[in-house]
Amino acid sequence: MPAPVEKNDFIRQIVRDDLASGKHAAPRTRFPPEPNGYLHIGHAKAICLDFGIAQEFAGSCNLRFDDTNPAREDPEYVAAIQDDVHWLGFEWHDLRHASDYFEVFYLAAEKLIRQGDAFVCDLTAEQVREYRGSLTEPGRNSPYRDRSVDENLDLFRRMRAGEFADGARTLRARIDMASGNMNLRDPALYRIKHVSHQNTGDAWPIYPMYDFAHSLSDAAEGITHSLCTLEFEDHRPLYDWCVDKVDLAHSPELLVSLTAKGMPFEASKPRQIEFSRLNINYTVMSKRKLMTLVNEGLVNGWDDPRMPSLQGIRRRGYTPSSLRLFADRVGISKQNSLTDFSILENCLREDLDAHASRRMAVLDPIKLVLTNLPDVHEETLRFANHPKDETLGARDIPFSRELWIEREDFAEVPPKGWKRLVSGGDVRLRGAGIVRCDEVIKDAAGDIVELRGTLDPESRPGMAGADRKVKGTIHWVSAKHAIKAEVRLYDRLFDVPDPDDEADGKTYRDHLNPNSCTVAQGYVEPAAALAQPEQCFQFERLGYFVADRRDHRVDAPVFNRSVTLRDTWATKA
Ligand code: ATP
Ligand code: MG
């Protein structure tokens, strides 16, 4: 293996500089998903960055659930997200929830009120919008902006006690209604929502807003580099405002609830750094759209192998190392761009070409009878599992008089340049010898039902004629020993590069590839059937396949095609 290349993106450069200058002893990062859906490949990019930096610079990375929207969140997602992070090969330092800090947030809000930095506002949501102004016009101050500290504290405590209806009041930061940055125009810090929370039950009728909760969670965990996607760039001034005004490091009274829960506080002023999101063509990548595909039955659940969810691509046969390779290859920058789907597929091909054992399978079988072998002929051939990697070992493959070969490896009327089997022609049976096709048997309808041929005894393995040149080599399985298998041939879920393009009034739902899943009933060699779920193979000449992690059984094998051997889309685009 070549030594890993040192990654030199701008974020790693910042981390290096901060370590060199002594600003930080080690980086602390976090991956902060909202548990409102399953993770997708875009999240894998963020995970590889957050956890990757912690690994590379001997730091640590927390997994933190940003669970401040109880109405949309579910423990099912919490479990799946943990599973996904582990599967990608990462281990978190601490597992946290924003809800672990609800008490800290509350005390921080009271601190802001006492400092004159926050006020309780009675404007309705609609009035708040009117007062906010626009990009070209400053906003107007809320009539409640100058309430006394005592009145604010009293009202905020009553919000917390559940006295007011949903939406009746908000707690707002007191910043600047004329700011050019809309996020600084007295943004809401707390809203009233009488909703049960998966972790805190009915303890809280008020919930903190994203910017307040996120910045303070980072500060509470001593995060040094808070990495997020570019859409949060405009939120950074508010992030910094919250961190500075609350100043956790100098407010031990806010930290008692953390210490009480055994969560040590390590002071550090977190720095938010933004990078561009991953976008890939031929797919959609927002939890909301993926949710729609599932809810409308356009795919078979979150782990449908065509889904760009991590559960989906995992079931499709993508390996953790192929995704880490992909994350390295797309890199980290501030430029928004569209990544070609084939880059993702090539990462899987590279990984599996190097590491997957080879097997033989026939997906569209036609029988080939070797008439010069006795009926009872049976032998065992020894095949290396990998052409280049001996450490992957070898396996036995049974060989007998009747074989299954691929229907498309025979042509009655061969096109120009045909290298496979024709009537009267020779072809090599991979690892077994050279066969000549003597006879084509058809049924009453004229369809070919069987081929008969002669195996050249001089061409058998170890014989003098074993190296005789013939144009083509085809794969096969012994009919008597082959195991029936269901093989699901997946392809891209969308058949246009930009399924999100809404021109002509279409939506991504109208661009589903009708051929994204076809099912073949084929035959595999016995060693393939013995696969463990999630074991990956190259089926020779056909592509890379994985034993389905849900449905595969040794006595009823099910394989998913993960990716074809070569890119078949390049010419279509
Ligand atoms: P979506 O917009 O797809 O629904 P999200 O951004 O709402 O996703 P979160 O749970 O908030 O999902 O994301 C957790 C982390 O993953 C955030 O730091 C976010 O910036 C990052 N992330 C989400 N999507 C991408 C992406 N496409 N590329 C890179 N990072 C992403
Ligand atoms: Mg989000």
mmCIF file of N, CA, C and O in Angstrom, residues 253-313:
data_model
loop_
_atom_site.group_PDB
_atom_site.id
_atom_site.type_symbol
_atom_site.label_atom_id
_atom_site.label_comp_id
_atom_site.label_asym_id
_atom_site.label_seq_id
_atom_site.Cartn_x
_atom_site.Cartn_y
_atom_site.Cartn_z
ATOM 1 N N GLU A 253 -21.151 29.207 37.479
ATOM 2 C CA GLU A 253 -22.517 28.904 37.941
ATOM 3 C C GLU A 253 -23.349 28.240 36.834
ATOM 4 O O GLU A 253 -24.321 27.547 37.120
ATOM 5 N N LEU A 254 -22.948 28.459 35.578
ATOM 6 C CA LEU A 254 -23.694 27.817 34.479
ATOM 7 C C LEU A 254 -23.280 26.358 34.294
ATOM 8 O O LEU A 254 -23.973 25.585 33.651
ATOM 9 N N LEU A 255 -22.118 26.055 34.839
ATOM 10 C CA LEU A 255 -21.546 24.755 34.492
ATOM 11 C C LEU A 255 -21.853 23.681 35.520
ATOM 12 O O LEU A 255 -21.543 22.519 35.307
ATOM 13 N N VAL A 256 -22.512 24.072 36.603
ATOM 14 C CA VAL A 256 -22.747 23.070 37.653
ATOM 15 C C VAL A 256 -23.569 21.902 37.140
ATOM 16 O O VAL A 256 -23.320 20.749 37.492
ATOM 17 N N SER A 257 -24.525 22.181 36.246
ATOM 18 C CA SER A 257 -25.367 21.070 35.778
ATOM 19 C C SER A 257 -24.559 20.097 34.920
ATOM 20 O O SER A 257 -24.857 18.914 34.867
ATOM 21 N N LEU A 258 -23.519 20.595 34.248
ATOM 22 C CA LEU A 258 -22.645 19.705 33.474
ATOM 23 C C LEU A 258 -21.839 18.821 34.409
ATOM 24 O O LEU A 258 -21.771 17.595 34.239
ATOM 25 N N THR A 259 -21.213 19.463 35.376
ATOM 26 C CA THR A 259 -20.369 18.733 36.309
ATOM 27 C C THR A 259 -21.218 17.698 37.047
ATOM 28 O O THR A 259 -20.781 16.569 37.271
ATOM 29 N N ALA A 260 -22.447 18.084 37.387
ATOM 30 C CA ALA A 260 -23.334 17.160 38.094
ATOM 31 C C ALA A 260 -23.596 15.913 37.251
ATOM 32 O O ALA A 260 -23.744 14.816 37.772
ATOM 33 N N LYS A 261 -23.631 16.075 35.935
ATOM 34 C CA LYS A 261 -23.860 14.926 35.052
ATOM 35 C C LYS A 261 -22.564 14.211 34.689
ATOM 36 O O LYS A 261 -22.556 13.356 33.800
ATOM 37 N N GLY A 262 -21.471 14.622 35.308
ATOM 38 C CA GLY A 262 -20.200 13.964 35.009
ATOM 39 C C GLY A 262 -19.624 14.375 33.669
ATOM 40 O O GLY A 262 -18.854 13.637 33.059
ATOM 41 N N MET A 263 -20.023 15.566 33.172
ATOM 42 C CA MET A 263 -19.472 16.030 31.899
ATOM 43 C C MET A 263 -18.484 17.147 32.178
ATOM 44 O O MET A 263 -18.897 18.270 32.467
ATOM 45 N N PRO A 264 -17.197 16.845 32.137
ATOM 46 C CA PRO A 264 -16.213 17.860 32.475
ATOM 47 C C PRO A 264 -16.250 18.987 31.446
ATOM 48 O O PRO A 264 -16.467 18.747 30.259
ATOM 49 N N PHE A 265 -16.041 20.195 31.901
ATOM 50 C CA PHE A 265 -15.998 21.324 30.989
ATOM 51 C C PHE A 265 -14.546 21.680 30.716
ATOM 52 O O PHE A 265 -13.748 21.824 31.632
ATOM 53 N N GLU A 266 -14.206 21.763 29.441
ATOM 54 C CA GLU A 266 -12.845 22.172 29.105
ATOM 55 C C GLU A 266 -12.916 23.455 28.313
ATOM 56 O O GLU A 266 -13.386 23.463 27.188
ATOM 57 N N ALA A 267 -12.473 24.512 28.921
ATOM 58 C CA ALA A 267 -12.643 25.829 28.316
ATOM 59 C C ALA A 267 -11.893 25.931 26.999
ATOM 60 O O ALA A 267 -10.737 25.536 26.893
ATOM 61 N N SER A 268 -12.571 26.436 26.016
ATOM 62 C CA SER A 268 -11.941 26.737 24.737
ATOM 63 C C SER A 268 -12.942 27.573 23.987
ATOM 64 O O SER A 268 -14.140 27.321 24.049
ATOM 65 N N LYS A 269 -12.440 28.588 23.309
ATOM 66 C CA LYS A 269 -13.371 29.371 22.506
ATOM 67 C C LYS A 269 -13.441 28.724 21.132
ATOM 68 O O LYS A 269 -12.455 28.691 20.405
ATOM 69 N N PRO A 270 -14.600 28.135 20.800
ATOM 70 C CA PRO A 270 -14.672 27.423 19.521
ATOM 71 C C PRO A 270 -14.636 28.384 18.337
ATOM 72 O O PRO A 270 -15.126 29.504 18.413
ATOM 73 N N ARG A 271 -14.024 27.921 17.265
ATOM 74 C CA ARG A 271 -13.991 28.722 16.041
ATOM 75 C C ARG A 271 -14.773 27.975 14.959
ATOM 76 O O ARG A 271 -14.450 26.826 14.633
ATOM 77 N N GLN A 272 -15.779 28.626 14.430
ATOM 78 C CA GLN A 272 -16.558 28.000 13.357
ATOM 79 C C GLN A 272 -15.843 28.186 12.022
ATOM 80 O O GLN A 272 -15.444 29.295 11.674
ATOM 81 N N ILE A 273 -15.711 27.100 11.275
ATOM 82 C CA ILE A 273 -15.091 27.168 9.943
ATOM 83 C C ILE A 273 -16.012 26.433 8.966
ATOM 84 O O ILE A 273 -16.444 25.306 9.237
ATOM 85 N N GLU A 274 -16.305 27.096 7.851
ATOM 86 C CA GLU A 274 -17.258 26.512 6.907
ATOM 87 C C GLU A 274 -16.552 25.920 5.686
ATOM 88 O O GLU A 274 -15.538 26.440 5.238
ATOM 89 N N PHE A 275 -17.122 24.857 5.182
ATOM 90 C CA PHE A 275 -16.619 24.233 3.947
ATOM 91 C C PHE A 275 -17.820 23.924 3.053
ATOM 92 O O PHE A 275 -18.967 23.944 3.515
ATOM 93 N N SER A 276 -17.551 23.624 1.786
ATOM 94 C CA SER A 276 -18.676 23.425 0.862
ATOM 95 C C SER A 276 -19.290 22.036 1.023
ATOM 96 O O SER A 276 -18.610 21.058 1.323
ATOM 97 N N ARG A 277 -20.577 21.992 0.826
ATOM 98 C CA ARG A 277 -21.322 20.735 0.905
ATOM 99 C C ARG A 277 -20.920 19.828 -0.240
ATOM 100 O O ARG A 277 -20.518 20.294 -1.302
ATOM 101 N N LEU A 278 -21.112 18.553 -0.022
ATOM 102 C CA LEU A 278 -20.961 17.606 -1.116
ATOM 103 C C LEU A 278 -22.258 17.581 -1.920
ATOM 104 O O LEU A 278 -23.341 17.436 -1.348
ATOM 105 N N ASN A 279 -22.145 17.758 -3.225
ATOM 106 C CA ASN A 279 -23.282 17.549 -4.125
ATOM 107 C C ASN A 279 -22.829 16.559 -5.177
ATOM 108 O O ASN A 279 -21.721 16.671 -5.686
ATOM 109 N N ILE A 280 -23.671 15.599 -5.496
ATOM 110 C CA ILE A 280 -23.319 14.592 -6.503
ATOM 111 C C ILE A 280 -24.414 14.581 -7.557
ATOM 112 O O ILE A 280 -25.601 14.685 -7.205
ATOM 113 N N ASN A 281 -24.023 14.460 -8.824
ATOM 114 C CA ASN A 281 -25.062 14.408 -9.851
ATOM 115 C C ASN A 281 -25.788 13.055 -9.816
ATOM 116 O O ASN A 281 -25.390 12.138 -9.110
ATOM 117 N N TYR A 282 -26.879 12.953 -10.546
ATOM 118 C CA TYR A 282 -27.704 11.741 -10.586
ATOM 119 C C TYR A 282 -28.268 11.339 -9.226
ATOM 120 O O TYR A 282 -28.604 10.186 -9.005
ATOM 121 N N THR A 283 -28.308 12.301 -8.289
ATOM 122 C CA THR A 283 -28.902 11.922 -7.011
ATOM 123 C C THR A 283 -29.502 13.148 -6.340
ATOM 124 O O THR A 283 -29.264 14.274 -6.776
ATOM 125 N N VAL A 284 -30.309 12.948 -5.340
ATOM 126 C CA VAL A 284 -30.763 14.051 -4.501
ATOM 127 C C VAL A 284 -30.203 13.800 -3.117
ATOM 128 O O VAL A 284 -29.974 12.665 -2.735
ATOM 129 N N MET A 285 -29.954 14.868 -2.386
ATOM 130 C CA MET A 285 -29.295 14.671 -1.108
ATOM 131 C C MET A 285 -29.796 15.639 -0.063
ATOM 132 O O MET A 285 -29.070 16.456 0.428
ATOM 133 N N SER A 286 -31.045 15.554 0.234
ATOM 134 C CA SER A 286 -31.498 16.284 1.413
ATOM 135 C C SER A 286 -32.409 15.304 2.127
ATOM 136 O O SER A 286 -33.101 14.500 1.498
ATOM 137 N N LYS A 287 -32.355 15.375 3.452
ATOM 138 C CA LYS A 287 -33.146 14.420 4.230
ATOM 139 C C LYS A 287 -34.612 14.500 3.830
ATOM 140 O O LYS A 287 -35.308 13.494 3.797
ATOM 141 N N ARG A 288 -35.061 15.730 3.553
ATOM 142 C CA ARG A 288 -36.484 15.904 3.244
ATOM 143 C C ARG A 288 -36.852 15.148 1.966
ATOM 144 O O ARG A 288 -37.850 14.440 1.915
ATOM 145 N N LYS A 289 -36.015 15.264 0.935
ATOM 146 C CA LYS A 289 -36.336 14.582 -0.324
ATOM 147 C C LYS A 289 -36.194 13.074 -0.184
ATOM 148 O O LYS A 289 -36.981 12.305 -0.735
ATOM 149 N N LEU A 290 -35.195 12.656 0.562
ATOM 150 C CA LEU A 290 -35.021 11.218 0.749
ATOM 151 C C LEU A 290 -36.218 10.651 1.515
ATOM 152 O O LEU A 290 -36.717 9.566 1.217
ATOM 153 N N MET A 291 -36.696 11.434 2.467
ATOM 154 C CA MET A 291 -37.873 11.041 3.243
ATOM 155 C C MET A 291 -39.083 10.878 2.328
ATOM 156 O O MET A 291 -39.868 9.950 2.467
ATOM 157 N N THR A 292 -39.231 11.812 1.365
ATOM 158 C CA THR A 292 -40.346 11.729 0.431
ATOM 159 C C THR A 292 -40.260 10.459 -0.405
ATOM 160 O O THR A 292 -41.269 9.775 -0.616
ATOM 161 N N LEU A 293 -39.058 10.125 -0.876
ATOM 162 C CA LEU A 293 -38.905 8.910 -1.675
ATOM 163 C C LEU A 293 -39.374 7.695 -0.883
ATOM 164 O O LEU A 293 -40.035 6.798 -1.404
ATOM 165 N N VAL A 294 -39.036 7.682 0.410
ATOM 166 C CA VAL A 294 -39.427 6.552 1.260
ATOM 167 C C VAL A 294 -40.930 6.580 1.501
ATOM 168 O O VAL A 294 -41.632 5.584 1.289
ATOM 169 N N ASN A 295 -41.440 7.747 1.905
ATOM 170 C CA ASN A 295 -42.856 7.830 2.292
ATOM 171 C C ASN A 295 -43.800 7.605 1.122
ATOM 172 O O ASN A 295 -44.902 7.099 1.307
ATOM 173 N N GLU A 296 -43.370 7.985 -0.080
ATOM 174 C CA GLU A 296 -44.241 7.768 -1.238
ATOM 175 C C GLU A 296 -44.024 6.406 -1.879
ATOM 176 O O GLU A 296 -44.575 6.117 -2.935
ATOM 177 N N GLY A 297 -43.200 5.587 -1.254
ATOM 178 C CA GLY A 297 -43.006 4.230 -1.771
ATOM 179 C C GLY A 297 -42.244 4.192 -3.093
ATOM 180 O O GLY A 297 -42.329 3.216 -3.836
ATOM 181 N N LEU A 298 -41.509 5.253 -3.408
ATOM 182 C CA LEU A 298 -40.756 5.277 -4.667
ATOM 183 C C LEU A 298 -39.495 4.422 -4.555
ATOM 184 O O LEU A 298 -38.896 4.031 -5.554
ATOM 185 N N VAL A 299 -39.096 4.145 -3.331
ATOM 186 C CA VAL A 299 -38.016 3.186 -3.062
ATOM 187 C C VAL A 299 -38.512 2.302 -1.918
ATOM 188 O O VAL A 299 -39.531 2.606 -1.293
ATOM 189 N N ASN A 300 -37.773 1.215 -1.667
ATOM 190 C CA ASN A 300 -38.208 0.300 -0.618
ATOM 191 C C ASN A 300 -37.521 0.603 0.709
ATOM 192 O O ASN A 300 -36.715 -0.170 1.190
ATOM 193 N N GLY A 301 -37.807 1.744 1.256
ATOM 194 C CA GLY A 301 -37.290 2.065 2.587
ATOM 195 C C GLY A 301 -35.958 2.792 2.542
ATOM 196 O O GLY A 301 -35.349 2.968 1.488
ATOM 197 N N TRP A 302 -35.518 3.213 3.740
ATOM 198 C CA TRP A 302 -34.292 3.986 3.881
ATOM 199 C C TRP A 302 -33.064 3.215 3.451
ATOM 200 O O TRP A 302 -32.065 3.791 3.069
ATOM 201 N N ASP A 303 -33.119 1.899 3.564
ATOM 202 C CA ASP A 303 -31.926 1.132 3.206
ATOM 203 C C ASP A 303 -32.081 0.483 1.833
ATOM 204 O O ASP A 303 -31.389 -0.475 1.517
ATOM 205 N N ASP A 304 -32.984 1.006 1.019
ATOM 206 C CA ASP A 304 -33.040 0.556 -0.369
ATOM 207 C C ASP A 304 -31.645 0.793 -0.971
ATOM 208 O O ASP A 304 -31.088 1.884 -0.846
ATOM 209 N N PRO A 305 -31.077 -0.252 -1.623
ATOM 210 C CA PRO A 305 -29.702 -0.108 -2.125
ATOM 211 C C PRO A 305 -29.502 0.988 -3.174
ATOM 212 O O PRO A 305 -28.374 1.280 -3.543
ATOM 213 N N ARG A 306 -30.579 1.606 -3.638
ATOM 214 C CA ARG A 306 -30.407 2.710 -4.596
ATOM 215 C C ARG A 306 -30.345 4.058 -3.897
ATOM 216 O O ARG A 306 -30.071 5.078 -4.514
ATOM 217 N N MET A 307 -30.631 4.073 -2.608
ATOM 218 C CA MET A 307 -30.683 5.341 -1.862
ATOM 219 C C MET A 307 -29.272 5.848 -1.549
ATOM 220 O O MET A 307 -28.390 5.053 -1.241
ATOM 221 N N PRO A 308 -29.078 7.172 -1.578
ATOM 222 C CA PRO A 308 -27.777 7.725 -1.185
ATOM 223 C C PRO A 308 -27.629 7.830 0.338
ATOM 224 O O PRO A 308 -26.660 8.384 0.822
ATOM 225 N N SER A 309 -28.607 7.283 1.080
ATOM 226 C CA SER A 309 -28.442 7.211 2.541
ATOM 227 C C SER A 309 -27.284 6.261 2.831
ATOM 228 O O SER A 309 -27.007 5.353 2.040
ATOM 229 N N LEU A 310 -26.627 6.444 3.961
ATOM 230 C CA LEU A 310 -25.517 5.540 4.280
ATOM 231 C C LEU A 310 -26.037 4.115 4.466
ATOM 232 O O LEU A 310 -25.366 3.152 4.100
ATOM 233 N N GLN A 311 -27.242 3.985 5.012
ATOM 234 C CA GLN A 311 -27.822 2.647 5.151
ATOM 235 C C GLN A 311 -28.061 2.027 3.770
ATOM 236 O O GLN A 311 -27.908 0.824 3.587
ATOM 237 N N GLY A 312 -28.445 2.859 2.804
ATOM 238 C CA GLY A 312 -28.712 2.369 1.457
ATOM 239 C C GLY A 312 -27.438 1.976 0.731
ATOM 240 O O GLY A 312 -27.333 0.863 0.194
ATOM 241 N N ILE A 313 -26.447 2.866 0.736
ATOM 242 C CA ILE A 313 -25.244 2.523 -0.029
ATOM 243 C C ILE A 313 -24.461 1.408 0.658
ATOM 244 O O ILE A 313 -23.766 0.650 0.008
#
